[in-house]
Short mmCIF file of C-alpha atoms and ligand atoms in Angstrom, two decimals:
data_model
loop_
_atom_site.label_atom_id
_atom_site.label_comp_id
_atom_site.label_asym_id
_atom_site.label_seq_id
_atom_site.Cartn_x
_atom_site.Cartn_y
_atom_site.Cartn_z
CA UNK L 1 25.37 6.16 3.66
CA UNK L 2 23.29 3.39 2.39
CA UNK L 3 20.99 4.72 -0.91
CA UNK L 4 17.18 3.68 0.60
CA UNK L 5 16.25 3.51 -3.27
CA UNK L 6 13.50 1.38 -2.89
CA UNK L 7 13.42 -2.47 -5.10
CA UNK L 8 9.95 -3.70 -3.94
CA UNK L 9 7.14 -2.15 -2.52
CA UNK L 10 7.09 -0.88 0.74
CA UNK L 11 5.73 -2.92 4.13
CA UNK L 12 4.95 -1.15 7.50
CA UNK L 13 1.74 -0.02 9.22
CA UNK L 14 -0.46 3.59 9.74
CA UNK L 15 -2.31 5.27 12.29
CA UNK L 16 -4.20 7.02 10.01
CA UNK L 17 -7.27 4.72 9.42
CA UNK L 18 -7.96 3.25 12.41
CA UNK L 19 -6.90 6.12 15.35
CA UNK L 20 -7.04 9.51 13.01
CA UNK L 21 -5.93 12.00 15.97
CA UNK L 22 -6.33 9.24 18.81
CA UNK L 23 -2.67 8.64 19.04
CA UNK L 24 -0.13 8.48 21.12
CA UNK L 25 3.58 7.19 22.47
CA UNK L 26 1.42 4.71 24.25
CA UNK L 27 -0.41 3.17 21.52
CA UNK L 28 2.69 3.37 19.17
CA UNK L 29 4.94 1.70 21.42
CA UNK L 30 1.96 -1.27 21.33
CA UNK L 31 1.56 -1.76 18.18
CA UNK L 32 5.51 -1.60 17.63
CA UNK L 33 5.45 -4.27 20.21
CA UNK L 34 2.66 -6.53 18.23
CA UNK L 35 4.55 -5.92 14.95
CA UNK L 36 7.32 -7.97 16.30
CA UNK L 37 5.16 -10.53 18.34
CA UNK L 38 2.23 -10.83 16.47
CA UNK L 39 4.53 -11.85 13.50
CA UNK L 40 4.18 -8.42 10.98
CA UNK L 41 7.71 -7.37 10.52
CA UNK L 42 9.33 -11.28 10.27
CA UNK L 43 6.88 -10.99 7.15
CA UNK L 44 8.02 -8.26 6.18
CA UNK L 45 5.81 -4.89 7.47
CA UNK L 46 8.99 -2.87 8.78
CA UNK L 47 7.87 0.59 8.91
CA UNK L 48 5.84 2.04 11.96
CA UNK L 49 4.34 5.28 10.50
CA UNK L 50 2.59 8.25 12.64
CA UNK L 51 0.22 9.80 10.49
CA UNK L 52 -1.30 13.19 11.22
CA UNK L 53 -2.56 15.01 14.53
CA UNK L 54 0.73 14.20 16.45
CA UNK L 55 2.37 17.80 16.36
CA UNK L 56 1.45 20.93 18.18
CA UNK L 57 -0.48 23.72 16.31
CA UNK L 58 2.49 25.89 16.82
CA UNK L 59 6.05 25.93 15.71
CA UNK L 60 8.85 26.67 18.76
CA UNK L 61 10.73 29.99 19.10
CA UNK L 62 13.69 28.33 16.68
CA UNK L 63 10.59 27.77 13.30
CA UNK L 64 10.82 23.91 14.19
CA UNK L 65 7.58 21.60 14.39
CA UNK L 66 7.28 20.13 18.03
CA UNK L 67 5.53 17.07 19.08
CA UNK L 68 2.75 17.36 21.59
CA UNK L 69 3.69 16.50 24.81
CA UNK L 70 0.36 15.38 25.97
CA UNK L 71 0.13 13.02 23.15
CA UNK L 72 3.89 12.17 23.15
CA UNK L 73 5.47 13.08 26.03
CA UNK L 74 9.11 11.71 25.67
CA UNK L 75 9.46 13.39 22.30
CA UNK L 76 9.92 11.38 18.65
CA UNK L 77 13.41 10.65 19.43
CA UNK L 78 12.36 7.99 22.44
CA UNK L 79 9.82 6.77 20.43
CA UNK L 80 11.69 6.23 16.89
CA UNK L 81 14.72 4.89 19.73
CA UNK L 82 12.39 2.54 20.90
CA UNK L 83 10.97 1.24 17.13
CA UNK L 84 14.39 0.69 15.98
CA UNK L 85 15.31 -1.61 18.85
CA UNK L 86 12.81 -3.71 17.89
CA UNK L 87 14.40 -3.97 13.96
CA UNK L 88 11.73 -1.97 13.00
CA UNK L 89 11.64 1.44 11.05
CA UNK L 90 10.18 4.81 12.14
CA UNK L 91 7.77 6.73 9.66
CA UNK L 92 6.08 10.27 10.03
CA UNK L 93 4.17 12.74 8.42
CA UNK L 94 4.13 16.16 7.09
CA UNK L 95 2.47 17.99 4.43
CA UNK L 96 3.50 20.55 1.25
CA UNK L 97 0.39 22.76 2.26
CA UNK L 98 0.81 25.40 4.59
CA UNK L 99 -1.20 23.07 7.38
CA UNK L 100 -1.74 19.45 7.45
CA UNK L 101 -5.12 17.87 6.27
CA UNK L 102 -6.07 18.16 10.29
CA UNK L 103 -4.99 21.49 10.78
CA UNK L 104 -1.69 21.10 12.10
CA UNK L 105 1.50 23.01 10.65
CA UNK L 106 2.28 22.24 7.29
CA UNK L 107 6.01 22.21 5.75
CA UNK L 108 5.35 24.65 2.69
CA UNK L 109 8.06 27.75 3.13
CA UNK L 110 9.78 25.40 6.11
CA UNK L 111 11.21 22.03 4.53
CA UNK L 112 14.38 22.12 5.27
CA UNK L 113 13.86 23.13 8.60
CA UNK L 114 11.41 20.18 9.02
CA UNK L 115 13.44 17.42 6.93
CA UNK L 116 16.36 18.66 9.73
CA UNK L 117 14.08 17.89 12.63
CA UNK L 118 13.22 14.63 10.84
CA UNK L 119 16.45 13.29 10.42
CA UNK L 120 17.17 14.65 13.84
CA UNK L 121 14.76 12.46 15.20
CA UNK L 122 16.00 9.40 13.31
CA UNK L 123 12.92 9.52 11.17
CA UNK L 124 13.14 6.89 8.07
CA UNK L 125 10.27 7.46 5.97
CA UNK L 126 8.34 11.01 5.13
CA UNK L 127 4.58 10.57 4.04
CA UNK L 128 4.48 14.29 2.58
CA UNK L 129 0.49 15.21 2.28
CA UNK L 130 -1.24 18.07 0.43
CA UNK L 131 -3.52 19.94 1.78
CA UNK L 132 -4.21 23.61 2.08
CA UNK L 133 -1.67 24.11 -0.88
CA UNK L 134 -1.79 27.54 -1.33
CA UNK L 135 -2.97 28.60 -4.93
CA UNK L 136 0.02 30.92 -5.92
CA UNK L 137 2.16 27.48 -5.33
CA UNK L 138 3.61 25.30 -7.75
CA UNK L 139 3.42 21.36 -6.87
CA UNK L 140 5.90 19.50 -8.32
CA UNK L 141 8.40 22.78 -6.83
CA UNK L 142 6.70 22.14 -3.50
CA UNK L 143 7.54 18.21 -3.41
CA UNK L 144 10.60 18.65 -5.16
CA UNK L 145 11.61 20.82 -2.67
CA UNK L 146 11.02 18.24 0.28
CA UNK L 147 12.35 15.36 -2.08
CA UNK L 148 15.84 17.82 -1.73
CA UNK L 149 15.61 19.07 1.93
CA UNK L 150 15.79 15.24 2.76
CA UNK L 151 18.53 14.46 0.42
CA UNK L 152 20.44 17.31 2.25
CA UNK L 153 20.25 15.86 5.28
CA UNK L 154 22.53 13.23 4.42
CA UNK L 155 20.09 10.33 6.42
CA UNK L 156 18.21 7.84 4.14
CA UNK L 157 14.60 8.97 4.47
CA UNK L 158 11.77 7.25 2.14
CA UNK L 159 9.73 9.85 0.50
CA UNK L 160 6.10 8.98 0.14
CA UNK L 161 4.43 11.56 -1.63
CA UNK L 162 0.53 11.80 -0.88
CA UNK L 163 -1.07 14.38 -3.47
CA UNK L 164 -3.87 12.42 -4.26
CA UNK L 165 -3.35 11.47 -8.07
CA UNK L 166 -3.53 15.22 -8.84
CA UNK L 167 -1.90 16.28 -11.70
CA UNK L 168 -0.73 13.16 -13.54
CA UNK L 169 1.97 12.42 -10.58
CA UNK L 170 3.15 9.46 -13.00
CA UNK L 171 4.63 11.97 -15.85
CA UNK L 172 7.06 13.54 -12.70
CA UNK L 173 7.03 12.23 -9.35
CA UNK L 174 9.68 9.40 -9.92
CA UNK L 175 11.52 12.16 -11.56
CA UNK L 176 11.67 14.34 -8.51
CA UNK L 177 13.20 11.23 -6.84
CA UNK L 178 9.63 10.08 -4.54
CA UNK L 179 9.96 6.48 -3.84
CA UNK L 180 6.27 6.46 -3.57
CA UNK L 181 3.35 8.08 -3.99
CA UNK L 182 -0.11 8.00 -3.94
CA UNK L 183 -1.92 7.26 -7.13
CA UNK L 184 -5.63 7.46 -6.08
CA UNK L 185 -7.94 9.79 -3.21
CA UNK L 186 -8.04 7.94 0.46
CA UNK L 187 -9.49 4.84 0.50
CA UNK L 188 -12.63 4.31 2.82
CA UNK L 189 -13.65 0.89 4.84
CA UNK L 190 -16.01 -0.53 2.30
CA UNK L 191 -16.16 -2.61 -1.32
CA UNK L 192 -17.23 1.27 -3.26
CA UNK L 193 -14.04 2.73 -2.16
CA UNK L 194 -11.52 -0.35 -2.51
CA UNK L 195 -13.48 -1.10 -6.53
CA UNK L 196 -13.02 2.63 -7.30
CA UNK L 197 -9.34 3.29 -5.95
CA UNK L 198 -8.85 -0.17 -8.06
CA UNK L 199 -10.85 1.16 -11.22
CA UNK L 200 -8.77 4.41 -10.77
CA UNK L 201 -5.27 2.51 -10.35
CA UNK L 202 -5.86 0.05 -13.43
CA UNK L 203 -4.89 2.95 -15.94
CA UNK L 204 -1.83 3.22 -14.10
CA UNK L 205 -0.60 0.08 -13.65
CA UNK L 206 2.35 0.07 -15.88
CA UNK L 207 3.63 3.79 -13.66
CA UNK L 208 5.02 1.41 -10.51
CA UNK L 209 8.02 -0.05 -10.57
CA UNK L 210 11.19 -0.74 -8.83
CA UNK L 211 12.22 2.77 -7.16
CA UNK L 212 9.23 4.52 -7.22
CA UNK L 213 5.97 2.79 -6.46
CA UNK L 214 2.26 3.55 -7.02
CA UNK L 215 0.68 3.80 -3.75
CA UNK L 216 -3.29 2.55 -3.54
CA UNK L 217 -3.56 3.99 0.21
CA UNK L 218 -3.58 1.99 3.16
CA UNK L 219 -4.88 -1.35 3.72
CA UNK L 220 -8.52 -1.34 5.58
CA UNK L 221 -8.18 -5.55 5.92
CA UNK L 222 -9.00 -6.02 9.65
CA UNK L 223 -10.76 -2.73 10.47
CA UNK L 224 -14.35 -4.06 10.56
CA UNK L 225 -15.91 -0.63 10.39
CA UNK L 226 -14.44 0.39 13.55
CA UNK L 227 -11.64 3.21 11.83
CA UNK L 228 -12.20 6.73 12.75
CA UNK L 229 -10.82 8.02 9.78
CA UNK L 230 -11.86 5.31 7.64
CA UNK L 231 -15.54 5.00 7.77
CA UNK L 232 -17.90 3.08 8.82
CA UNK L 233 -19.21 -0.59 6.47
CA UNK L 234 -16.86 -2.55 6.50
CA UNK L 235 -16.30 -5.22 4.11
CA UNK L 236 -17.00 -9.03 4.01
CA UNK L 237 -14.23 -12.15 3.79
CA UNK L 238 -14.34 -11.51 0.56
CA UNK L 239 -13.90 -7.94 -0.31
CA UNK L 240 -11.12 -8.15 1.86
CA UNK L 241 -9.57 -10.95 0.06
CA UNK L 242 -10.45 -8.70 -2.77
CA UNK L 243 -8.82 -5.49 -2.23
CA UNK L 244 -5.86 -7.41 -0.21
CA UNK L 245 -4.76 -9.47 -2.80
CA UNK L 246 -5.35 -6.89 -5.64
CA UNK L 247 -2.51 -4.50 -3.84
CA UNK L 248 -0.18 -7.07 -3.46
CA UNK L 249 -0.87 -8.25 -7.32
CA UNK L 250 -0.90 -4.52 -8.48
CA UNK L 251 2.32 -3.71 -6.76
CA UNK L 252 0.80 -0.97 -4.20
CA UNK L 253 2.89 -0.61 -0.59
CA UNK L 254 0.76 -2.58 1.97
CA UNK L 255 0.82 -0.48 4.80
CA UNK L 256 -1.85 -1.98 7.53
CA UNK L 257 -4.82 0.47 8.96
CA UNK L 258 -5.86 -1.79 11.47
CA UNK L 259 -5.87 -2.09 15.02
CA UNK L 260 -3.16 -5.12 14.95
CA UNK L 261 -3.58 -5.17 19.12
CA UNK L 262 -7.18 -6.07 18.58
CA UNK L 263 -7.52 -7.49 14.90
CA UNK L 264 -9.54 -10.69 14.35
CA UNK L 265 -8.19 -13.89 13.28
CA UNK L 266 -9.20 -13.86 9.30
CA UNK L 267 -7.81 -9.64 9.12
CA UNK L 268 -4.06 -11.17 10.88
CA UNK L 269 -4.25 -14.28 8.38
CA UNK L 270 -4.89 -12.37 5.34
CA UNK L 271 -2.45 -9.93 6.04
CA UNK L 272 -0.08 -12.37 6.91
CA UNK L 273 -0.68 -14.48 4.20
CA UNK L 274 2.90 -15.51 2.30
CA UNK L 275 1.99 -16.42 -0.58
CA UNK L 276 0.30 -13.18 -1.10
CA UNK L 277 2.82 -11.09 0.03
CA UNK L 278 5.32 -13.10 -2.31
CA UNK L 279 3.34 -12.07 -5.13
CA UNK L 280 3.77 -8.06 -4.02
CA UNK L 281 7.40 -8.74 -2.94
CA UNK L 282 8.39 -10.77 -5.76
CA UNK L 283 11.91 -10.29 -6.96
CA UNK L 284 11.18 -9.33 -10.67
CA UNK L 285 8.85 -6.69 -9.61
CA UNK L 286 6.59 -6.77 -12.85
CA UNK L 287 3.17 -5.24 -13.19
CA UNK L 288 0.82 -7.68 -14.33
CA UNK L 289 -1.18 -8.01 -17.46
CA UNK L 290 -4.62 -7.49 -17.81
CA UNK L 291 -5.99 -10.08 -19.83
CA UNK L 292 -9.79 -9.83 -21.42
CA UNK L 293 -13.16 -11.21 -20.15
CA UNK L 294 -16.25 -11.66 -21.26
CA UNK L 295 -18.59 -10.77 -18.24
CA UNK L 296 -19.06 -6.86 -17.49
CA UNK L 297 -17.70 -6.25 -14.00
CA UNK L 298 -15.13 -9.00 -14.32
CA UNK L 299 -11.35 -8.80 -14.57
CA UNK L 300 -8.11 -10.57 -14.51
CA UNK L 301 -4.50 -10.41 -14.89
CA UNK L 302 -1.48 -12.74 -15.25
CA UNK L 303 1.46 -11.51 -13.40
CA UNK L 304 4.60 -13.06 -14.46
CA UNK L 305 6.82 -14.08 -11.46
CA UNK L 306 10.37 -15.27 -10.71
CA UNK L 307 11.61 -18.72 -10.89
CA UNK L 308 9.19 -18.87 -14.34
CA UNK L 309 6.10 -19.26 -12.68
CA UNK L 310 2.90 -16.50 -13.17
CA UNK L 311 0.09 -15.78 -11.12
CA UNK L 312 -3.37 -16.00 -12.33
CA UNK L 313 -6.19 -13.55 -10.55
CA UNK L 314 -9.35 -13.75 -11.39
CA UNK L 315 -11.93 -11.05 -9.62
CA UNK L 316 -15.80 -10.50 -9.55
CA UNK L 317 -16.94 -7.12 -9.00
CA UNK L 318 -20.83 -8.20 -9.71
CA UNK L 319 -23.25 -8.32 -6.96
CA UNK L 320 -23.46 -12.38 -7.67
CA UNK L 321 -21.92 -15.45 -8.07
CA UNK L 322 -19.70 -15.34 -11.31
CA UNK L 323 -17.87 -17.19 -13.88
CA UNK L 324 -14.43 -15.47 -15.15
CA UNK L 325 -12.74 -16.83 -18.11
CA UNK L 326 -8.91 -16.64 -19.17
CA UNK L 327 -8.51 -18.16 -22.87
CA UNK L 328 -4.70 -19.05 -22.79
CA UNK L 329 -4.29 -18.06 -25.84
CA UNK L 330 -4.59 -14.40 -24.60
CA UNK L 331 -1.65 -15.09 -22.67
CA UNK L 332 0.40 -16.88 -24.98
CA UNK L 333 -0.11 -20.58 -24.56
CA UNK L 334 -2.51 -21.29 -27.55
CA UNK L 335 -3.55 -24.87 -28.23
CA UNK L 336 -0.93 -25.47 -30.69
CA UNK L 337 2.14 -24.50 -28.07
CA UNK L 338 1.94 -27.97 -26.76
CA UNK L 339 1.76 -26.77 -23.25
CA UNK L 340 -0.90 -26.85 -20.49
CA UNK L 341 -0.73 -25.02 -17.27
CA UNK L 342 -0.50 -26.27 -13.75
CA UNK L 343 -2.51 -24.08 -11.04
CA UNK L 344 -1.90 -24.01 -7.36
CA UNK L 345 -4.40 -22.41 -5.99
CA UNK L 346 -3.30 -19.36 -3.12
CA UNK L 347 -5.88 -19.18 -1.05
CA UNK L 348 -6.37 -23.11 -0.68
CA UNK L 349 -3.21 -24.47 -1.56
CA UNK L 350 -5.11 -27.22 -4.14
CA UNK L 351 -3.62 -28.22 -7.10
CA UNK L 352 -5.08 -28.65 -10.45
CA UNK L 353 -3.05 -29.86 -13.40
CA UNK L 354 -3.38 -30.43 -17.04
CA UNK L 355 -5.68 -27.26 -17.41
CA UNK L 356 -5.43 -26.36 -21.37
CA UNK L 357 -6.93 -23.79 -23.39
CA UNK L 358 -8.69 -21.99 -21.07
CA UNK L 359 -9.62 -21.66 -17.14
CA UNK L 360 -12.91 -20.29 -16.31
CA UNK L 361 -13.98 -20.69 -12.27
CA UNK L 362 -16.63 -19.71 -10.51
CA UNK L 363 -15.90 -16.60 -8.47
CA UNK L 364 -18.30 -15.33 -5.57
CA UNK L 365 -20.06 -12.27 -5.80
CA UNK L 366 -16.96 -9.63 -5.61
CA UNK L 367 -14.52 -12.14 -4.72
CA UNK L 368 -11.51 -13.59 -6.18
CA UNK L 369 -9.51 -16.66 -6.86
CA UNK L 370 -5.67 -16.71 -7.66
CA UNK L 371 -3.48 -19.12 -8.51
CA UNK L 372 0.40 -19.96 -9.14
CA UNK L 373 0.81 -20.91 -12.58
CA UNK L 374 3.53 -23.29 -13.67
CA UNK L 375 3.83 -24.29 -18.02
CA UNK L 376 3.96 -27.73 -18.59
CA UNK L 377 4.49 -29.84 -21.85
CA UNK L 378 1.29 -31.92 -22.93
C1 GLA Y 401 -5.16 13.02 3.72
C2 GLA Y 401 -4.40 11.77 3.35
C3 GLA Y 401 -4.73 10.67 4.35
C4 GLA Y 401 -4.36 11.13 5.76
C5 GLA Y 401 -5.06 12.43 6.08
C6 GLA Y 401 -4.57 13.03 7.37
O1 GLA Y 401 -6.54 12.85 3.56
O2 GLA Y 401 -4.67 11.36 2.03
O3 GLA Y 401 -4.03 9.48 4.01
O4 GLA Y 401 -2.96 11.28 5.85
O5 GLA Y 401 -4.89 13.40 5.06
O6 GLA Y 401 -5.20 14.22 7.69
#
């Protein structure tokens, strides 16, 4: 048995967002099919995850969960069969309450049972949800319990815990051996909801790292308003670039909401931009360092990165156009070091060199800019 412990953050996509109970072996089998075509999984989103809605309300005669034939009518094992053909990896999704956020059996009083059926199934990743927990429960028993139930099995199954934040999950959920979890509430298809699950993550940041990650929810780059479980809005270029590029800075899994059948050409470019994704995938797997400004409603970080290089980010929550400074010498190149940076910049590939003491571009209203950072000598 190969240990799944996890060493970078996890890649795949959700049904969640976009389809909330409109699934279906159909529609998974396409978008397994785009995630090979359309390029996802060569860079790197492996994991195909069903999300809730896809079980019936009723357990069979033996206790176990069953899929609903209507919806799935070859059963998970044809369907996980047919993702791992493609070199892909097969998620699903179950919950500690006694039923699932839509109403659907939960695993409270069953995991063992349901881990079994998981692993039976060939199922390699658990998101573990938690609603209707009931009130004479305990949580960290309840998730400990399922962290256990899938160890038993003996197959390597990811466990992505999904309890919302509650109860300062950072003191205990690495210690109950999640590989994930989620760190904020869902996140909803507009700017409010992507600058709040950031505001909320950004007293966490230090809490991901290598074998159990902070999860910032699902991606909603591409969705356009159009998600059923996601919202209506939408965001601009920007936002997106925003809340994209913040998740892979941060460390968060990126696991796609959108439609990838039907996405449009900036949502497929920004998610499948490399030298974003290098910065969430990179090998040293630090959490970056949030460096001052002077501007309310302005941030930025350096992230230091393999190979001695360091990523600069520099984001504008305001409603305009904004200037964001980094002083160097907040990051440990003052004047008298000697050394001057050299910036690449991410999005457009420029280059600027010989930038000393300070940087300080103009970022659009709640945009960002980021750039690859290399020291060199004056
Ligand atoms: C909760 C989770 C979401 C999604 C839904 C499904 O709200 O946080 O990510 O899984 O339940 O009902």
């Amino acid at each position: 048995m190969i240990n799944m412990f996890l060493r970078k953050p996890l890649m795949g996509w959700n049904s969640w967002n976009t389809f909330r109970d409109e699934i279906s072996e159909e529609l998974i089998m396409q978008v397994a099919d785009e995630m090979v075509s359309g390029g996802y999984r060569d860079a790197g989103y492996q994991y195909v995850i069903i999300d809730d809605c896809w079980a019936l309300k009723d357990r069979n005669e033996n206790g176990e969960m069953v899929a609903d034939p209507k919806k799935f009518p070859h059963g998970m094992k044809y369907l996980s069969d047919y993702i791992h053909e493609k070199g892909l990896k097969f998620g699903m999704y179950s919950c500690a309450g006694l039923k699932t956020c839509a109403g659907f059996p939960g695993s409270y009083g069953n995991e063992y049972i349901d881990a079994q059926t998981f692993a039976n199934w060939g199922v390699d990743y658990l998101k573990y949800d938690y609603c209707h927990f009931p009130q004479s429960g305990n949580v960290q028993q309840a998730y400990h319990t399922m962290s256990m139930a899938l160890k038993a099995t003996g197959r390597d199954i990811v466990f992505s815990a999904c309890n919302w934040g509650q109860g300062e999950p950072g003191t205990w959920m690495r210690s109950i051996g999640a590989d994930m979890y989620r760190s904020t509430g869902d996140i909803f298809d507009n700017f409010e909801s992507v600058k709040k699950i950031f505001e909320i993550q950004r007293e966490h940041i230090q809490e991901g790292a290598i074998g159990c990650f902070n999860d910032m929810d699902m991606l909603v780059v591409g969705i356009n308003g159009n998600g059923l479980a996601s919202g209506v809005g939408g965001c601009t270029e920007d936002e997106y670039k925003t809340h994209f590029s913040l998740w892979c800075l941060l460390g968060s899994p990126l696991i796609i909401g959108a439609d990838i059948r039907k996405i449009d050409e900036f949502g497929r470019n920004l998610l499948l931009n490399n030298e974003l994704i290098a910065i969430n995938q990179d090998s040293e797997v630090r959490p970056p360092f949030e460096v001052r400004t002077f501007s309310e409603d302005t941030r930025a970080f350096i992230k230091h990165v393999s190979d001695n290089e360091f990523i600069m980010a520099y984001y504008n929550f305001r409603d305009e156009d904004n200037e964001v400074q980094i002083y160097f010498a907040d990051i440990g190149v003052p004047t008298y070091s000697g050394y001057c940076f050299e910036l690449t910049d991410i999005f457009s590939g420029e280059c600027i060199s010989g930038v000393r003491d300070y940087y300080t571009p103009i970022i659009p209203k709640h945009g960002c800019k980021l750039y690859r950072a290399r020291l060199v000598k004056r």
